[in-house]
Amino acid sequence: MKPVRPLAAALAEQVLVLDGGLSNQLQAQGCDLSDALWSARLLADGPEQIEAAHAAYVRAGAQVLITSSYQATFEGFARRGTGRAEAARLLARSVELARAAGAGADREVWVAASVGPYGAMLADGSEYRGRYGLSVGELADFHRPRVEALAEAGPDVLALETVPDADEAEGLLRAVEGCGVPVWLSYTIDGDRTRAGQRLEEAFGLAAGVDQVVAVGVNCCDPRDAGPAVAIAAEVTGKPVVVYPNSGEEWDAGARDWRGGATFAPDVMSRWRADGARLIGGCCRVGPDLIAGLATTLEG
C-alpha cells in the first residue's frame, strides 16, 4: 500500500527493511543486462520485468523499494537515440513501476528514486573511483535535470546512492536543493574511507546540518566495512543511518564474474540497528531470500 506517513516519520518509529540488488533479481528472471544502460534499458524494453523484480522483494518483506533509475540519465538515453521528453517519461516510469509493485502489499511500502553517481552514466566502473575531473558545480549541473524529473514523479525519497566521492556528494546536495523531496545520502566505501579516499567523518559531515537529508550511510560495499561506517555516520550526523552492502563476493572484471563466498548475514544487522541503522537492506548479489531472512531477523 502507498505510505500514509512520510519516510522520516516512519524512521522515528521503526527500522525499515530495504530491498536487495535489482540487477541480480532481473538476471534471475532471465534478463540480459549487458547493455551500457544496465537495468535501466528495461524501462523501455521490459518494464514488466522491473515490476516483477520489485514485487519479489515486496513478497520477501521489503518496506522500501529502490527504483531502476540508478544508471538512467538523459545522456545515457541520448546515446541510444532517446530524446529528452521520452527519457523523462522513462525516469518517471521507474517510480511508477516501484509504486505499482508495492500497491498490493498489506503494509506501507515507500519508493526511493535512485540517483546514481556520474560514473554510472560512464559505464566504465569509475563510480568505484570517483575523481572524475569535474568541479562540484559541474557535478551539480549534471545531476539536477534527472533529480527534477524523478522528483516530479512523486517518490517518497531520493536515494543519492553509491556515491564514491565527497565532492560528488556536495554536488548532489546542491542539485536536490528546492526539489521538494527528502533524500538519503549513501557512499560506497573501502574501509574507513570513500572510494576517492576521503575520511568518512568528513564525507558524512557534509549532510550533518542539511534538513532535507533524512538518512546517511553506505551501500555497495563489503559487509565487513559497513558495520564501522554505521557507527561513524550516526555519531557525525545524528541522523538515522541507511546501510545496504553487497553480498561480500568480489567482482572479477577480467573474468566478468563474481569470486569468493558471500558474507552478508542477516543476524549481523541487529548490531547495526543498535548503532543507529534505521534503513537496512542489501545491494549487489543480495536477493529476495536474504532480504526475507533480514526481515525475519529484524522483526525478532
Short mmCIF file of C-alpha atoms in Angstrom, two decimals:
data_model
loop_
_atom_site.label_atom_id
_atom_site.label_comp_id
_atom_site.label_asym_id
_atom_site.label_seq_id
_atom_site.Cartn_x
_atom_site.Cartn_y
_atom_site.Cartn_z
CA MET A 1 0.00 0.00 0.00
CA LYS A 2 1.04 3.59 -0.55
CA PRO A 3 2.56 5.07 2.62
CA VAL A 4 0.41 7.17 4.92
CA ARG A 5 3.46 8.54 6.75
CA PRO A 6 6.47 10.45 5.45
CA LEU A 7 9.59 8.32 5.49
CA ALA A 8 11.20 10.49 8.18
CA ALA A 9 8.22 9.91 10.48
CA ALA A 10 8.42 6.16 9.94
CA LEU A 11 12.15 6.14 10.70
CA ALA A 12 11.45 7.82 14.03
CA GLU A 13 9.20 4.90 14.94
CA GLN A 14 10.78 1.77 13.46
CA VAL A 15 13.54 0.14 11.46
CA LEU A 16 12.59 -0.35 7.81
CA VAL A 17 13.71 -3.19 5.55
CA LEU A 18 15.15 -2.15 2.20
CA ASP A 19 15.09 -4.35 -0.87
CA GLY A 20 18.15 -6.12 -2.31
CA GLY A 21 20.01 -5.94 -5.60
CA LEU A 22 17.71 -5.22 -8.51
CA SER A 23 20.17 -6.40 -11.16
CA ASN A 24 20.69 -9.86 -9.68
CA GLN A 25 16.93 -10.39 -9.42
CA LEU A 26 16.45 -9.29 -13.03
CA GLN A 27 19.16 -11.71 -14.11
CA ALA A 28 17.44 -14.47 -12.12
CA GLN A 29 14.34 -13.67 -14.17
CA GLY A 30 16.36 -14.25 -17.35
CA CYS A 31 17.02 -10.63 -18.33
CA ASP A 32 20.11 -9.62 -20.31
CA LEU A 33 21.80 -6.65 -18.61
CA SER A 34 24.88 -6.41 -20.84
CA ASP A 35 23.74 -3.06 -22.28
CA ALA A 36 25.54 0.12 -21.11
CA LEU A 37 22.27 1.25 -19.55
CA TRP A 38 22.23 -1.90 -17.41
CA SER A 39 18.84 -2.42 -15.76
CA ALA A 40 17.64 1.00 -16.98
CA ARG A 41 17.33 -0.45 -20.51
CA LEU A 42 14.33 -2.42 -19.32
CA LEU A 43 12.44 0.77 -18.57
CA ALA A 44 11.89 0.90 -22.32
CA ASP A 45 12.24 -2.75 -23.35
CA GLY A 46 10.81 -4.73 -20.45
CA PRO A 47 9.07 -2.69 -17.75
CA GLU A 48 7.08 -5.72 -16.65
CA GLN A 49 10.35 -7.40 -15.65
CA ILE A 50 11.25 -4.46 -13.42
CA GLU A 51 7.87 -4.51 -11.71
CA ALA A 52 8.19 -8.27 -11.19
CA ALA A 53 11.61 -7.83 -9.59
CA HIS A 54 10.26 -5.19 -7.23
CA ALA A 55 7.33 -7.47 -6.39
CA ALA A 56 9.72 -10.29 -5.47
CA TYR A 57 11.26 -8.05 -2.81
CA VAL A 58 7.85 -6.95 -1.54
CA ARG A 59 6.97 -10.62 -1.03
CA ALA A 60 10.27 -11.07 0.80
CA GLY A 61 9.33 -8.36 3.28
CA ALA A 62 10.92 -5.20 1.86
CA GLN A 63 9.29 -1.97 3.01
CA VAL A 64 11.33 0.35 0.79
CA LEU A 65 11.86 -0.23 -2.94
CA ILE A 66 14.72 1.47 -4.80
CA THR A 67 13.88 2.30 -8.41
CA SER A 68 15.66 1.16 -11.56
CA SER A 69 16.93 4.68 -12.35
CA TYR A 70 20.47 4.19 -10.95
CA GLN A 71 22.02 4.21 -14.43
CA ALA A 72 19.21 6.10 -16.16
CA THR A 73 20.37 9.53 -17.32
CA PHE A 74 19.43 11.90 -20.11
CA GLU A 75 22.95 11.47 -21.50
CA GLY A 76 22.81 7.68 -21.41
CA PHE A 77 19.42 7.56 -23.10
CA ALA A 78 20.61 10.07 -25.72
CA ARG A 79 23.35 7.67 -26.78
CA ARG A 80 20.56 5.23 -27.69
CA GLY A 81 18.74 7.89 -29.67
CA THR A 82 16.15 8.62 -26.98
CA GLY A 83 15.07 12.27 -26.81
CA ARG A 84 14.75 14.25 -23.59
CA ALA A 85 10.96 14.08 -23.40
CA GLU A 86 10.97 10.30 -23.75
CA ALA A 87 13.90 9.98 -21.31
CA ALA A 88 11.96 11.99 -18.73
CA ARG A 89 8.99 9.68 -19.26
CA LEU A 90 11.18 6.63 -18.66
CA LEU A 91 12.60 8.15 -15.48
CA ALA A 92 9.06 8.73 -14.24
CA ARG A 93 8.19 5.15 -15.20
CA SER A 94 10.87 3.86 -12.81
CA VAL A 95 8.94 5.42 -9.92
CA GLU A 96 5.58 4.22 -11.25
CA LEU A 97 6.77 0.60 -11.53
CA ALA A 98 8.03 0.52 -7.95
CA ARG A 99 4.84 2.14 -6.71
CA ALA A 100 2.73 -0.42 -8.58
CA ALA A 101 4.72 -3.31 -7.10
CA GLY A 102 4.07 -2.08 -3.58
CA ALA A 103 0.43 -1.23 -4.11
CA GLY A 104 -0.91 -4.66 -3.25
CA ALA A 105 1.07 -5.11 -0.03
CA ASP A 106 -0.74 -5.19 3.31
CA ARG A 107 1.77 -2.71 4.74
CA GLU A 108 3.21 0.64 3.79
CA VAL A 109 5.82 0.42 1.02
CA TRP A 110 7.94 3.51 0.35
CA VAL A 111 9.59 4.26 -3.01
CA ALA A 112 13.14 5.60 -3.18
CA ALA A 113 14.09 7.04 -6.57
CA SER A 114 17.69 6.06 -7.26
CA VAL A 115 20.10 8.83 -8.26
CA GLY A 116 23.34 7.06 -9.11
CA PRO A 117 26.73 8.77 -9.42
CA TYR A 118 28.20 10.41 -12.51
CA GLY A 119 30.42 7.36 -13.03
CA ALA A 120 27.38 5.13 -13.50
CA MET A 121 26.50 7.11 -16.63
CA LEU A 122 30.02 6.50 -17.98
CA ALA A 123 29.51 2.72 -17.52
CA ASP A 124 33.26 2.20 -17.08
CA GLY A 125 33.47 1.38 -13.38
CA SER A 126 34.52 4.90 -12.39
CA GLU A 127 31.72 5.10 -9.82
CA TYR A 128 34.06 2.99 -7.69
CA ARG A 129 36.89 5.51 -8.05
CA GLY A 130 35.36 8.98 -8.11
CA ARG A 131 37.63 11.88 -9.00
CA TYR A 132 36.15 12.44 -12.44
CA GLY A 133 37.95 15.73 -13.06
CA LEU A 134 34.72 17.73 -12.72
CA SER A 135 34.05 20.56 -10.29
CA VAL A 136 31.33 20.42 -7.65
CA GLY A 137 29.32 22.88 -9.73
CA GLU A 138 29.66 20.78 -12.88
CA LEU A 139 28.51 17.69 -11.00
CA ALA A 140 25.50 19.58 -9.63
CA ASP A 141 24.60 20.71 -13.15
CA PHE A 142 24.83 17.11 -14.40
CA HIS A 143 22.60 15.68 -11.69
CA ARG A 144 19.96 18.44 -11.49
CA PRO A 145 17.85 17.58 -14.60
CA ARG A 146 17.48 13.96 -13.56
CA VAL A 147 16.71 14.95 -9.97
CA GLU A 148 13.96 17.26 -11.23
CA ALA A 149 12.46 14.57 -13.47
CA LEU A 150 12.44 11.98 -10.70
CA ALA A 151 11.09 14.41 -8.10
CA GLU A 152 8.19 15.30 -10.39
CA ALA A 153 7.23 11.61 -10.50
CA GLY A 154 6.43 11.69 -6.77
CA PRO A 155 8.77 9.28 -4.96
CA ASP A 156 8.85 9.26 -1.18
CA VAL A 157 12.60 9.93 -1.11
CA LEU A 158 15.53 10.34 -3.48
CA ALA A 159 18.32 7.82 -2.88
CA LEU A 160 21.63 9.56 -3.62
CA GLU A 161 23.45 6.28 -3.66
CA THR A 162 26.76 4.56 -4.39
CA VAL A 163 28.49 7.95 -4.14
CA PRO A 164 32.28 7.39 -4.31
CA ASP A 165 33.47 10.90 -3.62
CA ALA A 166 32.64 13.62 -1.09
CA ASP A 167 32.94 16.21 -3.87
CA GLU A 168 30.17 14.45 -5.77
CA ALA A 169 28.10 14.28 -2.60
CA GLU A 170 28.41 18.04 -2.30
CA GLY A 171 27.31 18.40 -5.93
CA LEU A 172 24.33 16.12 -5.36
CA LEU A 173 23.25 18.05 -2.28
CA ARG A 174 23.33 21.23 -4.35
CA ALA A 175 21.36 19.54 -7.14
CA VAL A 176 18.50 18.48 -4.85
CA GLU A 177 18.02 21.85 -3.18
CA GLY A 178 14.45 23.03 -3.67
CA CYS A 179 13.24 19.82 -5.36
CA GLY A 180 10.65 19.26 -2.64
CA VAL A 181 11.60 15.64 -1.91
CA PRO A 182 13.64 14.36 1.07
CA VAL A 183 16.85 12.48 0.31
CA TRP A 184 19.22 9.97 1.75
CA LEU A 185 22.95 10.10 1.05
CA SER A 186 24.82 6.81 0.78
CA TYR A 187 28.51 6.38 -0.02
CA THR A 188 30.32 3.39 -1.46
CA ILE A 189 33.40 2.88 0.66
CA ASP A 190 36.65 0.99 1.10
CA GLY A 191 37.47 0.50 4.75
CA ASP A 192 37.03 3.75 6.65
CA ARG A 193 37.20 5.98 3.57
CA THR A 194 35.21 6.82 0.49
CA ARG A 195 36.38 5.19 -2.73
CA ALA A 196 38.05 8.51 -3.58
CA GLY A 197 40.00 8.32 -0.31
CA GLN A 198 38.24 10.87 1.92
CA ARG A 199 37.74 10.11 5.60
CA LEU A 200 34.17 9.06 6.35
CA GLU A 201 33.90 11.59 9.17
CA GLU A 202 34.41 14.38 6.65
CA ALA A 203 32.19 12.81 4.00
CA PHE A 204 29.25 12.25 6.34
CA GLY A 205 29.74 15.69 7.83
CA LEU A 206 28.51 17.30 4.60
CA ALA A 207 24.98 16.15 5.43
CA ALA A 208 25.01 16.82 9.16
CA GLY A 209 23.16 20.14 9.06
CA VAL A 210 21.03 19.55 5.97
CA ASP A 211 17.38 19.11 6.97
CA GLN A 212 16.44 17.66 3.57
CA VAL A 213 18.70 14.65 4.29
CA VAL A 214 16.67 12.15 6.32
CA ALA A 215 19.32 9.40 6.46
CA VAL A 216 23.04 8.98 5.80
CA GLY A 217 25.07 5.81 5.31
CA VAL A 218 26.73 3.35 2.95
CA ASN A 219 25.85 0.87 0.23
CA CYS A 220 27.50 -1.28 -2.44
CA CYS A 221 30.40 -2.14 -0.16
CA ASP A 222 31.80 -5.10 1.74
CA PRO A 223 29.53 -6.04 4.68
CA ARG A 224 32.61 -6.04 6.91
CA ASP A 225 33.17 -2.35 6.16
CA ALA A 226 29.53 -1.44 6.66
CA GLY A 227 29.35 -2.02 10.42
CA PRO A 228 32.02 0.53 11.46
CA ALA A 229 30.63 3.02 8.93
CA VAL A 230 27.18 2.84 10.54
CA ALA A 231 28.61 3.96 13.87
CA ILE A 232 30.57 6.80 12.26
CA ALA A 233 27.54 8.05 10.30
CA ALA A 234 25.35 8.09 13.39
CA GLU A 235 27.95 9.84 15.52
CA VAL A 236 28.86 12.51 12.96
CA THR A 237 25.37 13.40 11.73
CA GLY A 238 22.94 12.41 14.46
CA LYS A 239 20.66 11.20 11.67
CA PRO A 240 19.13 7.78 11.01
CA VAL A 241 21.58 5.54 9.16
CA VAL A 242 20.93 3.73 5.88
CA VAL A 243 23.03 0.64 5.15
CA TYR A 244 22.77 -1.87 2.30
CA PRO A 245 26.03 -3.66 1.47
CA ASN A 246 26.81 -6.19 -1.22
CA SER A 247 26.85 -9.93 -0.59
CA GLY A 248 30.58 -9.87 0.18
CA GLU A 249 31.58 -11.59 -3.05
CA GLU A 250 34.11 -9.75 -5.23
CA TRP A 251 33.70 -8.80 -8.89
CA ASP A 252 36.49 -10.06 -11.17
CA ALA A 253 36.49 -7.53 -14.02
CA GLY A 254 38.79 -9.64 -16.19
CA ALA A 255 36.69 -12.78 -15.94
CA ARG A 256 33.46 -10.76 -15.66
CA ASP A 257 32.30 -12.97 -12.83
CA TRP A 258 31.90 -12.95 -9.06
CA ARG A 259 34.52 -14.62 -6.86
CA GLY A 260 34.63 -15.73 -3.24
CA GLY A 261 31.84 -16.51 -0.82
CA ALA A 262 29.00 -14.39 0.49
CA THR A 263 29.44 -12.80 3.93
CA PHE A 264 26.09 -10.98 4.10
CA ALA A 265 24.49 -12.35 7.25
CA PRO A 266 21.09 -11.07 8.43
CA ASP A 267 21.89 -11.76 12.09
CA VAL A 268 24.71 -9.18 11.97
CA MET A 269 22.22 -6.47 11.05
CA SER A 270 20.80 -6.36 14.56
CA ARG A 271 24.13 -4.92 15.72
CA TRP A 272 23.86 -2.23 13.06
CA ARG A 273 20.41 -1.38 14.36
CA ALA A 274 21.86 -0.88 17.82
CA ASP A 275 24.40 1.54 16.35
CA GLY A 276 21.75 3.68 14.66
CA ALA A 277 20.79 1.93 11.42
CA ARG A 278 17.13 2.54 10.56
CA LEU A 279 17.10 1.54 6.87
CA ILE A 280 18.72 -1.87 6.35
CA GLY A 281 18.90 -3.99 3.20
CA GLY A 282 21.24 -5.31 0.54
CA CYS A 283 22.85 -4.28 -2.73
CA CYS A 284 24.63 -6.36 -5.40
CA ARG A 285 24.11 -10.14 -5.17
CA VAL A 286 21.71 -9.85 -2.24
CA GLY A 287 18.46 -11.47 -3.38
CA PRO A 288 14.94 -11.92 -2.02
CA ASP A 289 15.92 -14.93 0.09
CA LEU A 290 18.45 -12.89 2.06
CA ILE A 291 16.05 -9.98 2.39
CA ALA A 292 13.43 -12.40 3.74
CA GLY A 293 15.94 -13.57 6.32
CA LEU A 294 16.75 -9.97 7.20
CA ALA A 295 13.08 -9.10 7.63
CA THR A 296 12.58 -12.07 9.93
CA THR A 297 15.64 -11.15 11.98
CA LEU A 298 14.60 -7.53 12.40
CA GLU A 299 11.06 -8.49 13.34
CA GLY A 300 12.51 -10.77 16.00
#
